[in-house]
Short mmCIF file of C-alpha atoms and ligand atoms in Angstrom, two decimals:
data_model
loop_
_atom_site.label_atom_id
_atom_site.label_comp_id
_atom_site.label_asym_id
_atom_site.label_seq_id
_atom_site.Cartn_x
_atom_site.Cartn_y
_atom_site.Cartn_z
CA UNK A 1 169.05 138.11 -39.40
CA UNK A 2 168.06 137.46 -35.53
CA UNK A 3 165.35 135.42 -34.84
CA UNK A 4 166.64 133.84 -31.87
CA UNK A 5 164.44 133.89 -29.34
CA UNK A 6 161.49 134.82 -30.86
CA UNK A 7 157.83 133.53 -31.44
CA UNK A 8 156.10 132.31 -34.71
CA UNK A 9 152.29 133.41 -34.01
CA UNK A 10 151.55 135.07 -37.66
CA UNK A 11 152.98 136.07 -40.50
CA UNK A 12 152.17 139.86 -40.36
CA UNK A 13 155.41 140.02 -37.54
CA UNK A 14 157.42 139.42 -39.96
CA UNK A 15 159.10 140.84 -42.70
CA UNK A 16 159.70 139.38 -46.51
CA UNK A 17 163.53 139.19 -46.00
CA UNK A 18 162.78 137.04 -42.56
CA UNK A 19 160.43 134.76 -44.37
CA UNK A 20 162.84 134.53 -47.05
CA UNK A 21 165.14 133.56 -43.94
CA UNK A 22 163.05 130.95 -42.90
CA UNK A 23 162.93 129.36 -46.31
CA UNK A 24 166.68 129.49 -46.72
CA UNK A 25 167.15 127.78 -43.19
CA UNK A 26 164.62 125.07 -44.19
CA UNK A 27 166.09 124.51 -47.84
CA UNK A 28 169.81 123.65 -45.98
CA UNK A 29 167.83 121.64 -43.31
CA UNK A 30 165.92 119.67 -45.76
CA UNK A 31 169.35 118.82 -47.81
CA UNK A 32 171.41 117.78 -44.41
CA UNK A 33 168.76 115.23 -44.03
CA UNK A 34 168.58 113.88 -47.49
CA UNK A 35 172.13 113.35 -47.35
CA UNK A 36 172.09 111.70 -44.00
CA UNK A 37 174.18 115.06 -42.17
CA UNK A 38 173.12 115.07 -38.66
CA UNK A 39 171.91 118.34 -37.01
CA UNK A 40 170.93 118.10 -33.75
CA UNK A 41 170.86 121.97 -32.97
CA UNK A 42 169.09 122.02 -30.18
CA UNK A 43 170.40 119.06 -28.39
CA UNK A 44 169.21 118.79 -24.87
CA UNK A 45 166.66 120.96 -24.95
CA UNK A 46 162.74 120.58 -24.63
CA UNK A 47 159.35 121.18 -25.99
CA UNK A 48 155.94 121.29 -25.35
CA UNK A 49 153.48 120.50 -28.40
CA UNK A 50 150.03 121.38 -27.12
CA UNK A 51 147.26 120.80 -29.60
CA UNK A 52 143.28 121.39 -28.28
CA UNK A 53 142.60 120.30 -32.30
CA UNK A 54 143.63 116.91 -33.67
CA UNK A 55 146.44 116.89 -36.09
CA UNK A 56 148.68 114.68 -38.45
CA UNK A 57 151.19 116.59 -39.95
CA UNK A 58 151.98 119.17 -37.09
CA UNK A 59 152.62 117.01 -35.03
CA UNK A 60 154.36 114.51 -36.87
CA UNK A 61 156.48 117.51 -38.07
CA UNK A 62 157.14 119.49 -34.62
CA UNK A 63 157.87 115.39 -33.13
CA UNK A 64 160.30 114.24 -36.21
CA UNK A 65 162.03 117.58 -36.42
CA UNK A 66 162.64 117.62 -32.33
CA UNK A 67 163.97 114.20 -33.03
CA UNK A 68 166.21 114.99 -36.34
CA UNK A 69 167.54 118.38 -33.81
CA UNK A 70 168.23 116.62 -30.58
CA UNK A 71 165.32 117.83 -28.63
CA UNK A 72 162.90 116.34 -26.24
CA UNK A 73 159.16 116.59 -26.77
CA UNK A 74 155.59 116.38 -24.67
CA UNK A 75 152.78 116.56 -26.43
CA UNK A 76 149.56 117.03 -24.43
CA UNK A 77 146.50 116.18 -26.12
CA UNK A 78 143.49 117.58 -26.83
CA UNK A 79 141.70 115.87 -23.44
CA UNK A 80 144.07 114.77 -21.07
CA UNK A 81 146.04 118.57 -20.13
CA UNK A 82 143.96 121.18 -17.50
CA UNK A 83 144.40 124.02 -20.44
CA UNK A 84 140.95 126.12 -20.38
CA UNK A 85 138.99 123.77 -18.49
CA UNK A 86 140.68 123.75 -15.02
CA UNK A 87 143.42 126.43 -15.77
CA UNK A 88 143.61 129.79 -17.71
CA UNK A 89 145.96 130.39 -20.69
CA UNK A 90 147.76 132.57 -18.39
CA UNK A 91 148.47 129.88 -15.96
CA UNK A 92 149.13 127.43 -17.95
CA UNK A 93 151.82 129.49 -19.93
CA UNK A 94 153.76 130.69 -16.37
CA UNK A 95 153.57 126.74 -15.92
CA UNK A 96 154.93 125.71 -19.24
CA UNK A 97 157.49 128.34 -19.44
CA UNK A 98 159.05 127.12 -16.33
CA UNK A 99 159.82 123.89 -17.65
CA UNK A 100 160.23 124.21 -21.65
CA UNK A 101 162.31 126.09 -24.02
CA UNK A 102 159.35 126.38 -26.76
CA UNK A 103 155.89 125.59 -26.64
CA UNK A 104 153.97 124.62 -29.86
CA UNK A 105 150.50 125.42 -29.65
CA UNK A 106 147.23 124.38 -32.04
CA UNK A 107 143.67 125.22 -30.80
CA UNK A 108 141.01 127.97 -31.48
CA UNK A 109 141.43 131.58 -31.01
CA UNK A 110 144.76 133.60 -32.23
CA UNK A 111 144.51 135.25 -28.39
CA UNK A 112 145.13 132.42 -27.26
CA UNK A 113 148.54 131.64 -28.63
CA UNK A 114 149.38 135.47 -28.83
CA UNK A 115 148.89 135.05 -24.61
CA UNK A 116 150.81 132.02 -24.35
CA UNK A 117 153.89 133.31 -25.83
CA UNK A 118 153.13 136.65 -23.48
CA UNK A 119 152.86 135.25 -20.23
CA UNK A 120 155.59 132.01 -21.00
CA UNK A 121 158.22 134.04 -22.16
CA UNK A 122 159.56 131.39 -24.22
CA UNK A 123 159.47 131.14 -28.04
CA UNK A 124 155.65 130.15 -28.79
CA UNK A 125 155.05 128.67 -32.02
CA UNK A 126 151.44 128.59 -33.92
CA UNK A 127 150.31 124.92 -34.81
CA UNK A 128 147.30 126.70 -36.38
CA UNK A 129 144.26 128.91 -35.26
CA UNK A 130 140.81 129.80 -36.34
CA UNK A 131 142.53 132.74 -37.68
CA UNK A 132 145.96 131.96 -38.84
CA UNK A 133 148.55 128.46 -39.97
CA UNK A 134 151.48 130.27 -40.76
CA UNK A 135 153.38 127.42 -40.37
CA UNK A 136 151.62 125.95 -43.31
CA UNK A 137 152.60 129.05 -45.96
CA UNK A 138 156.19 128.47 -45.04
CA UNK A 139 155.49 124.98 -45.92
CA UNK A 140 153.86 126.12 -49.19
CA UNK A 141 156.25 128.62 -50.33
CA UNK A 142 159.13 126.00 -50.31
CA UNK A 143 157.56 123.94 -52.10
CA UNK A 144 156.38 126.87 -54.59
CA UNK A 145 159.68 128.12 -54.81
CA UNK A 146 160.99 124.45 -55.52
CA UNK A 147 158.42 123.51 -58.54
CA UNK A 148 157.96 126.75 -59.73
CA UNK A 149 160.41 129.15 -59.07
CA UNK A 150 161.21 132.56 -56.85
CA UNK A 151 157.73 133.90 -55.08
CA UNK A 152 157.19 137.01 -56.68
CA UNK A 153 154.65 137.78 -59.66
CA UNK A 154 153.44 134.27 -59.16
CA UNK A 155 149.70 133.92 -59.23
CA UNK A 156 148.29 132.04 -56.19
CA UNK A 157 144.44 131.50 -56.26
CA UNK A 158 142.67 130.20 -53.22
CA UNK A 159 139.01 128.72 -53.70
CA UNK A 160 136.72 127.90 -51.09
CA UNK A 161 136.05 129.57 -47.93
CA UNK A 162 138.45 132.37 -47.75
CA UNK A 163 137.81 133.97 -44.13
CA UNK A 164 139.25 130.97 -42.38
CA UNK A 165 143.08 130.26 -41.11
CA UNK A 166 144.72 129.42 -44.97
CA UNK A 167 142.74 132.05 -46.83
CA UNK A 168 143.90 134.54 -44.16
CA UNK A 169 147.47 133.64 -43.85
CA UNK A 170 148.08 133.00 -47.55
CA UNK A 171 147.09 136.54 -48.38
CA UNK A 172 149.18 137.53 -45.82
CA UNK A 173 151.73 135.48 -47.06
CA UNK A 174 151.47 136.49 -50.86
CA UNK A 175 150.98 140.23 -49.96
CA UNK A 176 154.39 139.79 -48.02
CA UNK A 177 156.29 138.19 -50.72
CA UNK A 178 155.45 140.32 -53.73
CA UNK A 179 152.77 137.88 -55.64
CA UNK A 180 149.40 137.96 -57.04
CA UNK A 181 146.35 136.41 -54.61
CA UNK A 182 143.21 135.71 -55.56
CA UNK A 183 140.54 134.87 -53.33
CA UNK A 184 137.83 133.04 -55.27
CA UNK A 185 134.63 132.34 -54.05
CA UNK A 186 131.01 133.40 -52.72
CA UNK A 187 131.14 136.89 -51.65
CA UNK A 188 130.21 136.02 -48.05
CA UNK A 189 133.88 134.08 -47.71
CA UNK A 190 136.30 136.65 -48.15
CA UNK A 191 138.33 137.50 -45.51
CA UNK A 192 137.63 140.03 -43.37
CA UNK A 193 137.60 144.07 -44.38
CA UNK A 194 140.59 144.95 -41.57
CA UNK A 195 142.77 141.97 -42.48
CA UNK A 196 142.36 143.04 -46.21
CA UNK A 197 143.29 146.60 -45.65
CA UNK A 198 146.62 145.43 -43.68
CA UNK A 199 147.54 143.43 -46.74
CA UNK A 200 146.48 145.97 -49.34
CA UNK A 201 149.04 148.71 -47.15
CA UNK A 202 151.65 145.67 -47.51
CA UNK A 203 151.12 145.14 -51.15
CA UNK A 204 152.15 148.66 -51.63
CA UNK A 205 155.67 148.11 -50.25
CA UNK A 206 155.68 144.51 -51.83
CA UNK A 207 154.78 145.11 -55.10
CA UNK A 208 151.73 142.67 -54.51
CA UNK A 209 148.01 142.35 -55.89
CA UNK A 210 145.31 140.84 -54.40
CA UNK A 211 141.79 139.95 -55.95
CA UNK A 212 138.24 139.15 -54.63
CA UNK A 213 136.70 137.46 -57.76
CA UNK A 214 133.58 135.01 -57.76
CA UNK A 215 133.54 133.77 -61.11
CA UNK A 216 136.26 130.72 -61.45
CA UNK A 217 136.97 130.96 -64.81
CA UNK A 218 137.74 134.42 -64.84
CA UNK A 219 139.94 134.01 -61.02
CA UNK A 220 142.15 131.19 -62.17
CA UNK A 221 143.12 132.45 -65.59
CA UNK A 222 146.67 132.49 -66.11
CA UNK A 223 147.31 131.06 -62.31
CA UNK A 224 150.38 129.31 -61.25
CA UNK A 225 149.03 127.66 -58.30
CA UNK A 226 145.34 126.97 -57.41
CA UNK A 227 145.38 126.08 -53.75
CA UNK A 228 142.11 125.18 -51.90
CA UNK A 229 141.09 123.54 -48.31
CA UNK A 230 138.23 122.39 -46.49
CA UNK A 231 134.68 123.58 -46.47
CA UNK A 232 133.93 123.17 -42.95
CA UNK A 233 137.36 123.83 -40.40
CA UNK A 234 137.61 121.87 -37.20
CA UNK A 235 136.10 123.48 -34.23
CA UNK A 236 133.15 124.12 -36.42
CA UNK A 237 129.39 123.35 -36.11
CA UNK A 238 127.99 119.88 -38.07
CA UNK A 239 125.36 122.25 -39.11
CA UNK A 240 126.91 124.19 -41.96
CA UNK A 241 127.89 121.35 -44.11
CA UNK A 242 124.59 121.88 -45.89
CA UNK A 243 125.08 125.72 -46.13
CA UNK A 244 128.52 125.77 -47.04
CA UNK A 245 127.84 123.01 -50.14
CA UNK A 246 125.76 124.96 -51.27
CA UNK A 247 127.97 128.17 -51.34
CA UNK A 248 131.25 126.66 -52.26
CA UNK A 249 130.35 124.01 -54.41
CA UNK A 250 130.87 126.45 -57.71
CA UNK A 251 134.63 126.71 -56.00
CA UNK A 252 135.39 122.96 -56.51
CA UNK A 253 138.71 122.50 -57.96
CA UNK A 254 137.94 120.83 -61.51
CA UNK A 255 140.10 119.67 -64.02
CA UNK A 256 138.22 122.62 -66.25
CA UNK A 257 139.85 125.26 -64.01
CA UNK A 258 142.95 123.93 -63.73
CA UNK A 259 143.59 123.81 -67.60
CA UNK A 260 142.17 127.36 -67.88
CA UNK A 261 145.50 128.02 -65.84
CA UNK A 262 148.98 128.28 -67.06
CA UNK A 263 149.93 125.19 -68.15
CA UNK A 264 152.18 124.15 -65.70
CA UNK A 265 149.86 124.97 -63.39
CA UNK A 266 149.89 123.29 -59.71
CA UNK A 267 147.21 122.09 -57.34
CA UNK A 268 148.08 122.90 -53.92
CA UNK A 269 146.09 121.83 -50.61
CA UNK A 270 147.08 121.70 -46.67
CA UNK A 271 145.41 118.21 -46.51
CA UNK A 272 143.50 116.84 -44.93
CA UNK A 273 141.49 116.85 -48.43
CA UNK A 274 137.98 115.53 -49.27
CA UNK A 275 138.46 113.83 -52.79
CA UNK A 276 137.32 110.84 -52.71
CA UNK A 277 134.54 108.32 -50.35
CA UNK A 278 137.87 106.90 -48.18
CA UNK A 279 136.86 108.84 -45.21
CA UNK A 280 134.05 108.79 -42.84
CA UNK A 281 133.25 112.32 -43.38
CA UNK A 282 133.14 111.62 -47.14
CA UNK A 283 131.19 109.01 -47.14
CA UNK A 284 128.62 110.89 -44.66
CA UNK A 285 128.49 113.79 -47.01
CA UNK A 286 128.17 111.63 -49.88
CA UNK A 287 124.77 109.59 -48.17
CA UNK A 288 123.35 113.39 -47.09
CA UNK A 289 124.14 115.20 -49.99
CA UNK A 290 125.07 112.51 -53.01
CA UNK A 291 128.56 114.34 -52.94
CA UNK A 292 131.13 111.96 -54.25
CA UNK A 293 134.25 114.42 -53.28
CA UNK A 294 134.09 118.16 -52.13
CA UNK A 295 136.21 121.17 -52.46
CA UNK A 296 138.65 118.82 -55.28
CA UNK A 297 137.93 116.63 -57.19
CA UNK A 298 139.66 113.18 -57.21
CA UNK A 299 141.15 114.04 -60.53
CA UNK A 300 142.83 116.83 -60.26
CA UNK A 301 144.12 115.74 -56.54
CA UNK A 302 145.96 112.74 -58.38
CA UNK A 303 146.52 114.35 -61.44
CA UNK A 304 150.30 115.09 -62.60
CA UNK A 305 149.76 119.04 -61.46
CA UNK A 306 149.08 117.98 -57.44
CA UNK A 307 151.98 118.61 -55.38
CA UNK A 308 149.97 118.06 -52.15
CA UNK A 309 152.62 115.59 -50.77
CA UNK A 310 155.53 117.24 -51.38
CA UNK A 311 153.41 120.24 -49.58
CA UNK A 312 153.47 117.97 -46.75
CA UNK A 313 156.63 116.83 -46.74
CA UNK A 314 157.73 120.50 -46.15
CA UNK A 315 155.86 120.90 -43.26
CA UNK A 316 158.43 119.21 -41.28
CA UNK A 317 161.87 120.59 -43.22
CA UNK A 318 159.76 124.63 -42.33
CA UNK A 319 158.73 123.78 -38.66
CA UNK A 320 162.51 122.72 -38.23
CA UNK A 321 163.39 126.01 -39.81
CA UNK A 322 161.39 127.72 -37.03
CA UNK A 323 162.35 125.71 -34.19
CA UNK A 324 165.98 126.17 -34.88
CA UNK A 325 166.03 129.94 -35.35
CA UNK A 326 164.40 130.48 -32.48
CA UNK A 327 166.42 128.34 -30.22
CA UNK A 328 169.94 128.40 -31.56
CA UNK A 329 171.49 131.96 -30.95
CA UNK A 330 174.04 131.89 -33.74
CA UNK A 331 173.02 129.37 -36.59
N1 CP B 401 147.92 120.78 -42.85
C1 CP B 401 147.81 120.48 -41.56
O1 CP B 401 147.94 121.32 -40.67
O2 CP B 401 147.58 119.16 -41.32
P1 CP B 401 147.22 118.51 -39.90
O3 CP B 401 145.87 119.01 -39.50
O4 CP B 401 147.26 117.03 -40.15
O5 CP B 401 148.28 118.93 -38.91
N1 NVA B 402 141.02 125.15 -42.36
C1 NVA B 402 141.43 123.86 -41.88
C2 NVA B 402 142.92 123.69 -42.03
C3 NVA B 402 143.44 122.34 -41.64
C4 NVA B 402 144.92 122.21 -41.79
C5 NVA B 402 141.01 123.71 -40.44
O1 NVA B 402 141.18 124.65 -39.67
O2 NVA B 402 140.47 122.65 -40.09
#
């Protein structure tokens, strides 16, 4: 397996046996630092974490993983780099490549970061887009594979709005690895008709299904994992909060739909997660719409079938996995 020197923009570049690659790397990375066994793999080296969206655990996981491999980062935030506003992608990239041996990159369109990692001709790595967080699925299949067991045949059912960057890249993801997705919700949030074609011409090779079912009870029956995420994405308009209640409110994660599941069924979520009145946003909601928690409920989130942290906690042992395959030559 060669991954050395390449880019991490989506997960439709890559094959099962490379994700599988991925996973491996970040299984044996993950162990070295429970048991203390330093790998700095990438000493001397640095990085550029660019992020036009706000963040907590990308960047915390691109930042301590630099860190745990020897490697310099510079993060430029959303406001204080010239990206878009005074210089092009283009630019910028010819600019960054100079000077960095990866780039990291979160924002808005997938052209974006498809353009960086064209004109920088350096490894480019996707922090998340409007379109894709692949990232994130590495993050979840670990943790899948850890509390559940190998990938394929496993049931994955996403709720909520389904178009967006995890609905997309989780059916990607399952349709990859051989498992049975389910997108569950209002007809007007599945993802859309090209991106479900290139998965259903995947599944055929993989062995995968995939589902577009609006009734709940009937989607989550005999799931493994119910995974769901925001209503409204960053980057997006105030104005559809009252829209998308409306539509995805049926799609709440309940304690009903999680025990119409297998029993060891998990709850799965790439945080941040609206569960309870401890954020601003939920307690906006919440004097608008009388909403005391949104796409979960508070719980299932605490509830002995939430894995959500551990979920986390793998974002940082996967983005190491990336970093380090496409940096070190031989690993
Ligand atoms: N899941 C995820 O990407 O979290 P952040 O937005 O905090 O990076
Ligand atoms: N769909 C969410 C994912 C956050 C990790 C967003 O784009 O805001």
């Amino acid at each position: 397996m060669n991954l050395y020197g390449k880019s991490f923009l989506k997960l439709l570049d890559f094959s099962a046996e490379e994700i599988n690659f991925y996973l491996d790397l970040a299984k044996k990375l993950k162990e070295q630092k429970k048991q203390g066994i330093p790998h700095r793999l990438c000493q001397g080296k640095n990085i550029a974490l660019v992020f036009e969206k706000t963040s907590t655990r990308t960047r915390c996981s691109f930042e301590v993983a630099c860190a745990d491999l020897g490697m310099h980062p510079v993060y430029l935030d959303p406001k204080s780099s010239q990206i878009g506003k005074k210089e092009s992608i283009a630019d910028t990239a010819r600019v960054l490549g100079r000077m960095f041996d990866g780039i990291e990159y979160r924002g808005y369109g997938q052209e974006i970061v498809e353009d960086l990692a064209k004109y920088s001709k350096v490894p480019v790595w996707n922090g998340l887009t409007n379109e894709f967080h692949p990232t994130q699925i590495l993050a979840d299949f670990l943790t899948i594979k850890e509390h559940i067991g190998e990938l394929k045949g496993k049931k994955l059912v996403y709720m909520g709005d389904a178009r967006y960057n995890m609905g997309n890249s989780l059916m990607v993801g399952c349709a990859k690895m051989g498992m049975h997705f389910v997108a569950c919700s209002n007809q007007k949030y599945f993802p859309n008709q090209d991106l479900i074609n290139a998965c259903k011409e995947i599944a055929k090779e993989s062995g995968a299904t995939l589902e577009f079912i609006t009734d709940p009870m009937v989607a989550t029956k005999n799931a493994d994992v119910i995974y769901t995420d925001v209503w409204v994405s960053m980057g997006e308009p105030e104005e559809v909060w009252k829209e998308r209640i409306t539509d995805l409110l049926p799609y709440r994660v309940t304690m009903e739909l999680i025990n119409n599941a297998n029993k060891n069924c998990k709850f799965m979520h790439c945080l941040p997660a609206f569960h309870d009145l401890k954020t601003d946003t939920g307690l906006e909601i919440y004097k608008k719409f009388g909403l005391d928690c949104m796409e979960v409920t508070d719980e299932v989130f605490e509830s002995e079938h939430s894995i959500v942290f551990d979920e986390a906690e793998n974002r940082m042992h996967t983005i190491k996995a990336v970093m380090v395959a496409s940096l070190v030559e031989k690993i």
